[in-house]
């Protein structure tokens, strides 16, 4: 039985958190986005057109003595923000920290959309969702976590994302030094392939909790906290000068004073998103107005507890108990 840990670094404005992995023999080092909201491990590769690569590290299966092409297999993924990628599949050795999976499906990109080409520091995604939504055809493949979870001390991983600072992903154990007090546990519905849960209520600032259940997913691959329109409206009503700005595609408000906290329930506990984390980023160089870290989930069908929510807590993704744990950071 094993455990492992790896550091993840926040990109500008915590837009994504990038984590080193190595693939193949000899090891090829890439830095990828660990994504609990999807289930494909795909990477920039030597099979892509040079024009689609702008600074990323690439996986070269021909330069790995342990790579083995999964004949006839392909993959294609499109995310809700319209970005997409596609390619073919190899089995190869993948190592994260001190943990190694010898025959992990590595999805080599042949094409990626501009959002990924323009994201110079990101060499791919490592899905930590449920393998049921892996896009490889004709036979969907397992995630790294699914492949290794039975060798771990416990079938779980934790995400300890930070605000503008390196965080960590741990595999197989809950680090007692990472949180204080008790972890609040809530059951997970994995039927859609996501880490889905239902929050019983929310509060704006210091007001009383409102009984309004919010069903959503814990998603390290989505930057913002996307909530029902009615909740978002109630939140921004408390901020002087906040308004929906169709040019920016979301709610914008004066960067100061600091907006109210946003609190959501997790079974018997609560999670507080501090107001200074809700001011996601200045929309203009004058730094007068800020784009909100809380926006509407309209059209998605569920809410998304993205990095803005996750970085407030120490979060346990427990596949054994099929539950999510939210702890107050130490
Ligand atoms: C905005 C990204 N999130 C989504 O599209 C998304 C949606 C979703 C569906 C419809 C409309 C809006 C969002 C549901 S679950 C979900 N979560 C994921 O898809 C998680 N993976 C996001 C990977 C991803 C998409 N664009 C990027 C750009 C940089 C780094 C990572 C990414």
PDB file of C-alpha atoms in Angstrom, residues 27-318:
ATOM      1  CA  UNK A  27      10.747  10.090 -18.040  1.00  0.00           C
ATOM      2  CA  UNK A  28       9.332  13.047 -20.000  1.00  0.00           C
ATOM      3  CA  UNK A  29       8.333  15.852 -17.612  1.00  0.00           C
ATOM      4  CA  UNK A  30       5.121  17.799 -18.278  1.00  0.00           C
ATOM      5  CA  UNK A  31       3.112  20.195 -16.142  1.00  0.00           C
ATOM      6  CA  UNK A  32      -0.646  19.610 -16.315  1.00  0.00           C
ATOM      7  CA  UNK A  33      -3.953  20.749 -14.826  1.00  0.00           C
ATOM      8  CA  UNK A  34      -5.387  18.169 -12.364  1.00  0.00           C
ATOM      9  CA  UNK A  35      -9.084  18.264 -13.157  1.00  0.00           C
ATOM     10  CA  UNK A  36     -11.734  16.629 -10.951  1.00  0.00           C
ATOM     11  CA  UNK A  37     -14.334  17.847 -13.503  1.00  0.00           C
ATOM     12  CA  UNK A  38     -13.169  15.569 -16.319  1.00  0.00           C
ATOM     13  CA  UNK A  39     -11.668  12.092 -16.752  1.00  0.00           C
ATOM     14  CA  UNK A  40      -9.182  12.172 -19.630  1.00  0.00           C
ATOM     15  CA  UNK A  41      -5.409  12.358 -19.194  1.00  0.00           C
ATOM     16  CA  UNK A  42      -4.480  14.191 -22.375  1.00  0.00           C
ATOM     17  CA  UNK A  43      -1.226  15.967 -23.226  1.00  0.00           C
ATOM     18  CA  UNK A  44       0.336  18.102 -25.927  1.00  0.00           C
ATOM     19  CA  UNK A  45       2.306  15.766 -28.181  1.00  0.00           C
ATOM     20  CA  UNK A  46       4.737  15.528 -31.089  1.00  0.00           C
ATOM     21  CA  UNK A  47       1.709  14.454 -33.171  1.00  0.00           C
ATOM     22  CA  UNK A  48       0.375  18.033 -33.189  1.00  0.00           C
ATOM     23  CA  UNK A  49       0.969  20.664 -35.870  1.00  0.00           C
ATOM     24  CA  UNK A  50       3.788  22.993 -34.790  1.00  0.00           C
ATOM     25  CA  UNK A  51       1.473  26.035 -35.133  1.00  0.00           C
ATOM     26  CA  UNK A  52      -0.731  24.661 -32.313  1.00  0.00           C
ATOM     27  CA  UNK A  53       2.178  24.487 -29.859  1.00  0.00           C
ATOM     28  CA  UNK A  54       3.278  27.762 -28.239  1.00  0.00           C
ATOM     29  CA  UNK A  55       5.762  26.985 -25.474  1.00  0.00           C
ATOM     30  CA  UNK A  56       4.172  23.845 -24.041  1.00  0.00           C
ATOM     31  CA  UNK A  57       6.205  20.710 -23.275  1.00  0.00           C
ATOM     32  CA  UNK A  58       5.104  17.783 -25.454  1.00  0.00           C
ATOM     33  CA  UNK A  59       4.907  14.011 -24.997  1.00  0.00           C
ATOM     34  CA  UNK A  60       6.844  12.065 -27.644  1.00  0.00           C
ATOM     35  CA  UNK A  61       5.674   8.430 -27.594  1.00  0.00           C
ATOM     36  CA  UNK A  62       8.440   7.491 -30.071  1.00  0.00           C
ATOM     37  CA  UNK A  63      10.981   8.618 -27.478  1.00  0.00           C
ATOM     38  CA  UNK A  64       9.642   6.278 -24.794  1.00  0.00           C
ATOM     39  CA  UNK A  65      10.726   2.620 -24.702  1.00  0.00           C
ATOM     40  CA  UNK A  66       7.616   1.784 -22.643  1.00  0.00           C
ATOM     41  CA  UNK A  67       4.993   3.437 -24.883  1.00  0.00           C
ATOM     42  CA  UNK A  68       2.565   1.129 -26.671  1.00  0.00           C
ATOM     43  CA  UNK A  69       0.000   2.523 -29.129  1.00  0.00           C
ATOM     44  CA  UNK A  70      -3.591   1.556 -28.271  1.00  0.00           C
ATOM     45  CA  UNK A  71      -4.386   0.605 -31.880  1.00  0.00           C
ATOM     46  CA  UNK A  72      -7.657   2.012 -33.218  1.00  0.00           C
ATOM     47  CA  UNK A  73      -8.370   4.144 -30.151  1.00  0.00           C
ATOM     48  CA  UNK A  74      -9.142   7.859 -30.394  1.00  0.00           C
ATOM     49  CA  UNK A  75     -10.481  10.556 -28.076  1.00  0.00           C
ATOM     50  CA  UNK A  76     -12.228  13.908 -28.462  1.00  0.00           C
ATOM     51  CA  UNK A  77     -13.335  16.243 -25.695  1.00  0.00           C
ATOM     52  CA  UNK A  78     -15.212  19.558 -25.723  1.00  0.00           C
ATOM     53  CA  UNK A  79     -15.593  21.567 -22.513  1.00  0.00           C
ATOM     54  CA  UNK A  80     -18.440  23.901 -21.640  1.00  0.00           C
ATOM     55  CA  UNK A  81     -16.313  26.981 -22.291  1.00  0.00           C
ATOM     56  CA  UNK A  82     -16.051  25.815 -25.926  1.00  0.00           C
ATOM     57  CA  UNK A  83     -12.440  24.656 -25.694  1.00  0.00           C
ATOM     58  CA  UNK A  84     -11.625  21.233 -27.123  1.00  0.00           C
ATOM     59  CA  UNK A  85      -8.912  18.733 -27.975  1.00  0.00           C
ATOM     60  CA  UNK A  86      -8.599  15.340 -29.664  1.00  0.00           C
ATOM     61  CA  UNK A  87      -6.065  12.695 -30.654  1.00  0.00           C
ATOM     62  CA  UNK A  88      -4.972   9.079 -30.276  1.00  0.00           C
ATOM     63  CA  UNK A  89      -3.969   6.909 -27.318  1.00  0.00           C
ATOM     64  CA  UNK A  90      -0.849   5.232 -25.921  1.00  0.00           C
ATOM     65  CA  UNK A  91      -0.296   3.109 -22.843  1.00  0.00           C
ATOM     66  CA  UNK A  92       2.775   4.285 -20.977  1.00  0.00           C
ATOM     67  CA  UNK A  93       4.243   4.685 -17.507  1.00  0.00           C
ATOM     68  CA  UNK A  94       2.939   7.740 -15.648  1.00  0.00           C
ATOM     69  CA  UNK A  95       4.480   8.952 -12.385  1.00  0.00           C
ATOM     70  CA  UNK A  96       3.040  11.567 -10.000  1.00  0.00           C
ATOM     71  CA  UNK A  97       5.303  12.273  -7.038  1.00  0.00           C
ATOM     72  CA  UNK A  98       6.393   8.821  -5.869  1.00  0.00           C
ATOM     73  CA  UNK A  99       3.373   7.024  -7.364  1.00  0.00           C
ATOM     74  CA  UNK A 100       3.670   5.153 -10.679  1.00  0.00           C
ATOM     75  CA  UNK A 101       1.068   3.523 -12.932  1.00  0.00           C
ATOM     76  CA  UNK A 102       2.895   1.324 -15.478  1.00  0.00           C
ATOM     77  CA  UNK A 103       0.199   1.128 -18.168  1.00  0.00           C
ATOM     78  CA  UNK A 104      -1.762   4.349 -17.935  1.00  0.00           C
ATOM     79  CA  UNK A 105      -3.785   5.469 -20.961  1.00  0.00           C
ATOM     80  CA  UNK A 106      -2.049   8.636 -22.161  1.00  0.00           C
ATOM     81  CA  UNK A 107      -4.166  10.544 -24.670  1.00  0.00           C
ATOM     82  CA  UNK A 108      -1.766  12.215 -27.096  1.00  0.00           C
ATOM     83  CA  UNK A 109      -3.281  15.319 -28.694  1.00  0.00           C
ATOM     84  CA  UNK A 110      -3.187  15.741 -32.448  1.00  0.00           C
ATOM     85  CA  UNK A 111      -5.391  18.865 -32.244  1.00  0.00           C
ATOM     86  CA  UNK A 112      -6.185  21.395 -29.500  1.00  0.00           C
ATOM     87  CA  UNK A 113      -8.327  24.565 -29.616  1.00  0.00           C
ATOM     88  CA  UNK A 114      -6.798  28.043 -29.338  1.00  0.00           C
ATOM     89  CA  UNK A 115      -7.588  28.350 -25.605  1.00  0.00           C
ATOM     90  CA  UNK A 116      -5.098  25.542 -24.958  1.00  0.00           C
ATOM     91  CA  UNK A 117      -2.556  26.682 -27.566  1.00  0.00           C
ATOM     92  CA  UNK A 118      -2.567  30.158 -25.947  1.00  0.00           C
ATOM     93  CA  UNK A 119      -2.137  28.706 -22.427  1.00  0.00           C
ATOM     94  CA  UNK A 120       1.648  28.398 -22.672  1.00  0.00           C
ATOM     95  CA  UNK A 121       2.270  26.930 -19.214  1.00  0.00           C
ATOM     96  CA  UNK A 122      -0.297  24.152 -19.454  1.00  0.00           C
ATOM     97  CA  UNK A 123       0.853  20.921 -21.133  1.00  0.00           C
ATOM     98  CA  UNK A 124      -2.440  19.038 -20.722  1.00  0.00           C
ATOM     99  CA  UNK A 125      -5.080  17.805 -18.313  1.00  0.00           C
ATOM    100  CA  UNK A 126      -5.100  14.927 -15.839  1.00  0.00           C
ATOM    101  CA  UNK A 127      -8.692  13.918 -15.192  1.00  0.00           C
ATOM    102  CA  UNK A 128      -9.656  12.995 -11.626  1.00  0.00           C
ATOM    103  CA  UNK A 129     -13.369  12.584 -12.329  1.00  0.00           C
ATOM    104  CA  UNK A 130     -14.993   9.153 -12.593  1.00  0.00           C
ATOM    105  CA  UNK A 131     -13.772   6.957 -15.466  1.00  0.00           C
ATOM    106  CA  UNK A 132     -17.366   6.570 -16.725  1.00  0.00           C
ATOM    107  CA  UNK A 133     -16.981   9.893 -18.602  1.00  0.00           C
ATOM    108  CA  UNK A 134     -13.596   9.139 -20.193  1.00  0.00           C
ATOM    109  CA  UNK A 135     -13.922   9.961 -23.920  1.00  0.00           C
ATOM    110  CA  UNK A 136     -11.636   7.258 -25.424  1.00  0.00           C
ATOM    111  CA  UNK A 137     -13.388   5.222 -28.129  1.00  0.00           C
ATOM    112  CA  UNK A 138     -14.093   2.362 -28.728  1.00  0.00           C
ATOM    113  CA  UNK A 139     -13.101   1.443 -25.138  1.00  0.00           C
ATOM    114  CA  UNK A 140     -13.111   4.159 -22.432  1.00  0.00           C
ATOM    115  CA  UNK A 141      -9.947   4.124 -20.286  1.00  0.00           C
ATOM    116  CA  UNK A 142      -9.297   4.476 -16.549  1.00  0.00           C
ATOM    117  CA  UNK A 143      -8.028   7.612 -14.884  1.00  0.00           C
ATOM    118  CA  UNK A 144      -4.651   7.591 -13.105  1.00  0.00           C
ATOM    119  CA  UNK A 145      -6.488   7.609  -9.770  1.00  0.00           C
ATOM    120  CA  UNK A 146      -8.755   4.668 -10.749  1.00  0.00           C
ATOM    121  CA  UNK A 147      -5.671   2.695 -11.808  1.00  0.00           C
ATOM    122  CA  UNK A 148      -3.790   3.297  -8.570  1.00  0.00           C
ATOM    123  CA  UNK A 149      -6.521   3.619  -5.931  1.00  0.00           C
ATOM    124  CA  UNK A 150      -6.436  -0.062  -4.885  1.00  0.00           C
ATOM    125  CA  UNK A 151      -2.693   0.236  -4.211  1.00  0.00           C
ATOM    126  CA  UNK A 152      -3.188   3.256  -1.947  1.00  0.00           C
ATOM    127  CA  UNK A 153      -3.522   3.083   1.850  1.00  0.00           C
ATOM    128  CA  UNK A 154      -7.031   4.479   1.262  1.00  0.00           C
ATOM    129  CA  UNK A 155      -8.955   4.996  -2.033  1.00  0.00           C
ATOM    130  CA  UNK A 156      -8.990   8.788  -1.787  1.00  0.00           C
ATOM    131  CA  UNK A 157      -7.095  11.929  -2.772  1.00  0.00           C
ATOM    132  CA  UNK A 158      -7.089  15.411  -1.292  1.00  0.00           C
ATOM    133  CA  UNK A 159      -6.845  18.863  -2.892  1.00  0.00           C
ATOM    134  CA  UNK A 160      -5.274  21.651  -0.856  1.00  0.00           C
ATOM    135  CA  UNK A 161      -5.375  24.555  -3.348  1.00  0.00           C
ATOM    136  CA  UNK A 162      -4.178  27.948  -2.117  1.00  0.00           C
ATOM    137  CA  UNK A 163      -4.945  31.600  -2.961  1.00  0.00           C
ATOM    138  CA  UNK A 164      -1.964  32.752  -5.054  1.00  0.00           C
ATOM    139  CA  UNK A 165       0.398  30.185  -3.554  1.00  0.00           C
ATOM    140  CA  UNK A 166       1.493  26.603  -4.194  1.00  0.00           C
ATOM    141  CA  UNK A 167      -0.856  23.949  -2.870  1.00  0.00           C
ATOM    142  CA  UNK A 168      -0.749  20.158  -2.952  1.00  0.00           C
ATOM    143  CA  UNK A 169      -2.566  17.023  -4.047  1.00  0.00           C
ATOM    144  CA  UNK A 170      -2.141  14.000  -1.779  1.00  0.00           C
ATOM    145  CA  UNK A 171      -3.052  10.444  -2.706  1.00  0.00           C
ATOM    146  CA  UNK A 172      -4.057   7.705  -0.276  1.00  0.00           C
ATOM    147  CA  UNK A 173      -4.054   9.628   2.988  1.00  0.00           C
ATOM    148  CA  UNK A 174      -5.589  12.551   4.835  1.00  0.00           C
ATOM    149  CA  UNK A 175      -2.842  14.787   6.247  1.00  0.00           C
ATOM    150  CA  UNK A 176      -3.990  15.790   9.757  1.00  0.00           C
ATOM    151  CA  UNK A 177      -1.631  18.806   9.659  1.00  0.00           C
ATOM    152  CA  UNK A 178      -3.489  20.222   6.630  1.00  0.00           C
ATOM    153  CA  UNK A 179      -6.745  21.119   8.427  1.00  0.00           C
ATOM    154  CA  UNK A 180      -8.132  22.202  11.781  1.00  0.00           C
ATOM    155  CA  UNK A 181     -11.343  21.133  13.507  1.00  0.00           C
ATOM    156  CA  UNK A 182     -13.585  18.487  11.984  1.00  0.00           C
ATOM    157  CA  UNK A 183     -13.999  17.608   8.319  1.00  0.00           C
ATOM    158  CA  UNK A 184     -17.621  18.013   7.135  1.00  0.00           C
ATOM    159  CA  UNK A 185     -18.592  14.975   5.027  1.00  0.00           C
ATOM    160  CA  UNK A 186     -21.309  14.924   2.379  1.00  0.00           C
ATOM    161  CA  UNK A 187     -22.385  12.063   0.094  1.00  0.00           C
ATOM    162  CA  UNK A 188     -21.304  12.048  -3.581  1.00  0.00           C
ATOM    163  CA  UNK A 189     -23.568  11.116  -6.519  1.00  0.00           C
ATOM    164  CA  UNK A 190     -21.128   9.852  -9.178  1.00  0.00           C
ATOM    165  CA  UNK A 191     -23.849   8.839 -11.678  1.00  0.00           C
ATOM    166  CA  UNK A 192     -22.897  11.659 -14.103  1.00  0.00           C
ATOM    167  CA  UNK A 193     -19.181  10.982 -13.700  1.00  0.00           C
ATOM    168  CA  UNK A 194     -18.631  14.031 -11.478  1.00  0.00           C
ATOM    169  CA  UNK A 195     -17.965  14.551  -7.752  1.00  0.00           C
ATOM    170  CA  UNK A 196     -21.535  15.835  -7.262  1.00  0.00           C
ATOM    171  CA  UNK A 197     -23.030  16.857  -3.930  1.00  0.00           C
ATOM    172  CA  UNK A 198     -25.888  18.985  -2.609  1.00  0.00           C
ATOM    173  CA  UNK A 199     -25.314  21.959  -0.336  1.00  0.00           C
ATOM    174  CA  UNK A 200     -28.301  22.590   1.985  1.00  0.00           C
ATOM    175  CA  UNK A 201     -28.070  26.378   1.989  1.00  0.00           C
ATOM    176  CA  UNK A 202     -26.074  29.581   1.702  1.00  0.00           C
ATOM    177  CA  UNK A 203     -25.632  32.979   3.324  1.00  0.00           C
ATOM    178  CA  UNK A 204     -24.379  36.381   2.128  1.00  0.00           C
ATOM    179  CA  UNK A 205     -21.981  38.098   4.521  1.00  0.00           C
ATOM    180  CA  UNK A 206     -23.104  37.832   8.144  1.00  0.00           C
ATOM    181  CA  UNK A 207     -26.799  37.239   7.404  1.00  0.00           C
ATOM    182  CA  UNK A 208     -28.584  34.026   8.463  1.00  0.00           C
ATOM    183  CA  UNK A 209     -28.254  30.875   6.362  1.00  0.00           C
ATOM    184  CA  UNK A 210     -31.020  30.505   3.755  1.00  0.00           C
ATOM    185  CA  UNK A 211     -32.516  27.045   3.239  1.00  0.00           C
ATOM    186  CA  UNK A 212     -31.883  26.708  -0.504  1.00  0.00           C
ATOM    187  CA  UNK A 213     -30.287  23.467  -1.627  1.00  0.00           C
ATOM    188  CA  UNK A 214     -27.646  23.814  -4.329  1.00  0.00           C
ATOM    189  CA  UNK A 215     -26.574  20.734  -6.303  1.00  0.00           C
ATOM    190  CA  UNK A 216     -23.197  20.971  -7.932  1.00  0.00           C
ATOM    191  CA  UNK A 217     -19.812  19.426  -8.585  1.00  0.00           C
ATOM    192  CA  UNK A 218     -16.424  19.867  -6.902  1.00  0.00           C
ATOM    193  CA  UNK A 219     -14.357  20.829  -9.934  1.00  0.00           C
ATOM    194  CA  UNK A 220     -10.659  21.739  -9.706  1.00  0.00           C
ATOM    195  CA  UNK A 221     -10.629  22.308 -13.506  1.00  0.00           C
ATOM    196  CA  UNK A 222     -13.089  25.213 -13.416  1.00  0.00           C
ATOM    197  CA  UNK A 223     -11.762  28.524 -12.119  1.00  0.00           C
ATOM    198  CA  UNK A 224     -14.908  30.170 -10.779  1.00  0.00           C
ATOM    199  CA  UNK A 225     -17.811  29.382  -8.434  1.00  0.00           C
ATOM    200  CA  UNK A 226     -20.858  29.024 -10.717  1.00  0.00           C
ATOM    201  CA  UNK A 227     -24.159  29.109  -8.800  1.00  0.00           C
ATOM    202  CA  UNK A 228     -27.906  29.371  -9.528  1.00  0.00           C
ATOM    203  CA  UNK A 229     -28.960  32.755 -10.930  1.00  0.00           C
ATOM    204  CA  UNK A 230     -31.180  33.499  -7.901  1.00  0.00           C
ATOM    205  CA  UNK A 231     -28.273  32.935  -5.491  1.00  0.00           C
ATOM    206  CA  UNK A 232     -25.884  35.043  -7.577  1.00  0.00           C
ATOM    207  CA  UNK A 233     -28.454  37.861  -7.785  1.00  0.00           C
ATOM    208  CA  UNK A 234     -28.992  37.775  -3.999  1.00  0.00           C
ATOM    209  CA  UNK A 235     -25.230  37.980  -3.480  1.00  0.00           C
ATOM    210  CA  UNK A 236     -24.518  40.894  -5.831  1.00  0.00           C
ATOM    211  CA  UNK A 237     -27.531  42.845  -4.518  1.00  0.00           C
ATOM    212  CA  UNK A 238     -25.457  43.334  -1.377  1.00  0.00           C
ATOM    213  CA  UNK A 239     -22.634  45.072  -3.259  1.00  0.00           C
ATOM    214  CA  UNK A 240     -22.932  48.769  -4.093  1.00  0.00           C
ATOM    215  CA  UNK A 241     -22.352  49.301  -7.812  1.00  0.00           C
ATOM    216  CA  UNK A 242     -22.384  45.606  -8.749  1.00  0.00           C
ATOM    217  CA  UNK A 243     -23.956  44.919 -12.131  1.00  0.00           C
ATOM    218  CA  UNK A 244     -24.100  42.335 -14.886  1.00  0.00           C
ATOM    219  CA  UNK A 245     -21.697  43.515 -17.622  1.00  0.00           C
ATOM    220  CA  UNK A 246     -22.552  41.815 -20.923  1.00  0.00           C
ATOM    221  CA  UNK A 247     -19.187  42.873 -22.386  1.00  0.00           C
ATOM    222  CA  UNK A 248     -17.361  41.026 -19.638  1.00  0.00           C
ATOM    223  CA  UNK A 249     -19.954  38.233 -19.650  1.00  0.00           C
ATOM    224  CA  UNK A 250     -20.618  38.361 -15.940  1.00  0.00           C
ATOM    225  CA  UNK A 251     -21.130  40.419 -12.798  1.00  0.00           C
ATOM    226  CA  UNK A 252     -18.613  43.201 -12.258  1.00  0.00           C
ATOM    227  CA  UNK A 253     -18.270  45.419  -9.178  1.00  0.00           C
ATOM    228  CA  UNK A 254     -15.948  48.088  -7.704  1.00  0.00           C
ATOM    229  CA  UNK A 255     -12.759  46.341  -6.493  1.00  0.00           C
ATOM    230  CA  UNK A 256     -13.023  48.176  -3.180  1.00  0.00           C
ATOM    231  CA  UNK A 257     -14.434  48.006  -0.616  1.00  0.00           C
ATOM    232  CA  UNK A 258     -14.022  44.254  -0.170  1.00  0.00           C
ATOM    233  CA  UNK A 259     -17.327  42.516  -0.986  1.00  0.00           C
ATOM    234  CA  UNK A 260     -19.200  40.381   1.578  1.00  0.00           C
ATOM    235  CA  UNK A 261     -18.188  36.758   2.235  1.00  0.00           C
ATOM    236  CA  UNK A 262     -20.190  33.987   0.575  1.00  0.00           C
ATOM    237  CA  UNK A 263     -21.025  31.061   2.866  1.00  0.00           C
ATOM    238  CA  UNK A 264     -22.398  27.689   1.713  1.00  0.00           C
ATOM    239  CA  UNK A 265     -23.439  24.699   3.770  1.00  0.00           C
ATOM    240  CA  UNK A 266     -21.825  21.273   3.554  1.00  0.00           C
ATOM    241  CA  UNK A 267     -24.043  18.846   5.488  1.00  0.00           C
ATOM    242  CA  UNK A 268     -23.576  19.894   9.159  1.00  0.00           C
ATOM    243  CA  UNK A 269     -20.788  22.398   8.453  1.00  0.00           C
ATOM    244  CA  UNK A 270     -20.228  25.591   6.493  1.00  0.00           C
ATOM    245  CA  UNK A 271     -17.600  26.799   4.005  1.00  0.00           C
ATOM    246  CA  UNK A 272     -16.803  30.526   3.821  1.00  0.00           C
ATOM    247  CA  UNK A 273     -15.520  32.106   0.618  1.00  0.00           C
ATOM    248  CA  UNK A 274     -13.877  35.321   1.918  1.00  0.00           C
ATOM    249  CA  UNK A 275     -14.967  38.485   0.128  1.00  0.00           C
ATOM    250  CA  UNK A 276     -11.412  39.193  -1.031  1.00  0.00           C
ATOM    251  CA  UNK A 277     -11.480  35.888  -2.921  1.00  0.00           C
ATOM    252  CA  UNK A 278     -14.741  36.839  -4.618  1.00  0.00           C
ATOM    253  CA  UNK A 279     -13.029  39.793  -6.292  1.00  0.00           C
ATOM    254  CA  UNK A 280     -11.626  37.502  -8.931  1.00  0.00           C
ATOM    255  CA  UNK A 281      -9.618  39.920 -11.087  1.00  0.00           C
ATOM    256  CA  UNK A 282      -9.577  43.591 -12.173  1.00  0.00           C
ATOM    257  CA  UNK A 283     -11.366  44.044 -15.495  1.00  0.00           C
ATOM    258  CA  UNK A 284      -9.333  47.115 -16.415  1.00  0.00           C
ATOM    259  CA  UNK A 285      -5.764  48.361 -15.949  1.00  0.00           C
ATOM    260  CA  UNK A 286      -7.144  51.170 -13.796  1.00  0.00           C
ATOM    261  CA  UNK A 287      -8.090  48.402 -11.328  1.00  0.00           C
ATOM    262  CA  UNK A 288     -11.365  50.129 -10.558  1.00  0.00           C
ATOM    263  CA  UNK A 289     -13.822  47.317 -11.354  1.00  0.00           C
ATOM    264  CA  UNK A 290     -13.372  43.623 -10.575  1.00  0.00           C
ATOM    265  CA  UNK A 291     -14.828  40.581 -12.314  1.00  0.00           C
ATOM    266  CA  UNK A 292     -16.695  38.443  -9.800  1.00  0.00           C
ATOM    267  CA  UNK A 293     -15.442  35.007  -8.783  1.00  0.00           C
ATOM    268  CA  UNK A 294     -19.111  34.063  -8.293  1.00  0.00           C
ATOM    269  CA  UNK A 295     -21.116  33.864 -11.529  1.00  0.00           C
ATOM    270  CA  UNK A 296     -24.286  32.161 -12.797  1.00  0.00           C
ATOM    271  CA  UNK A 297     -24.502  28.452 -13.680  1.00  0.00           C
ATOM    272  CA  UNK A 298     -27.328  29.142 -16.169  1.00  0.00           C
ATOM    273  CA  UNK A 299     -27.478  26.568 -18.942  1.00  0.00           C
ATOM    274  CA  UNK A 300     -25.160  24.039 -17.294  1.00  0.00           C
ATOM    275  CA  UNK A 301     -27.804  22.069 -15.402  1.00  0.00           C
ATOM    276  CA  UNK A 302     -25.875  22.069 -12.109  1.00  0.00           C
ATOM    277  CA  UNK A 303     -23.619  24.379 -10.105  1.00  0.00           C
ATOM    278  CA  UNK A 304     -19.848  24.229 -10.251  1.00  0.00           C
ATOM    279  CA  UNK A 305     -17.797  24.612  -7.057  1.00  0.00           C
ATOM    280  CA  UNK A 306     -14.610  25.543  -8.879  1.00  0.00           C
ATOM    281  CA  UNK A 307     -11.258  26.812  -7.622  1.00  0.00           C
ATOM    282  CA  UNK A 308     -12.781  29.954  -6.008  1.00  0.00           C
ATOM    283  CA  UNK A 309     -14.669  27.621  -3.618  1.00  0.00           C
ATOM    284  CA  UNK A 310     -12.116  24.792  -3.359  1.00  0.00           C
ATOM    285  CA  UNK A 311      -9.136  26.984  -2.451  1.00  0.00           C
ATOM    286  CA  UNK A 312     -10.925  28.045   0.763  1.00  0.00           C
ATOM    287  CA  UNK A 313     -10.756  24.501   2.113  1.00  0.00           C
ATOM    288  CA  UNK A 314      -8.887  21.227   2.456  1.00  0.00           C
ATOM    289  CA  UNK A 315     -11.021  18.942   0.290  1.00  0.00           C
ATOM    290  CA  UNK A 316     -11.101  15.127   0.477  1.00  0.00           C
ATOM    291  CA  UNK A 317     -12.275  13.224  -2.614  1.00  0.00           C
ATOM    292  CA  UNK A 318     -13.134   9.831  -1.080  1.00  0.00           C
TER     293      UNK A 318
END
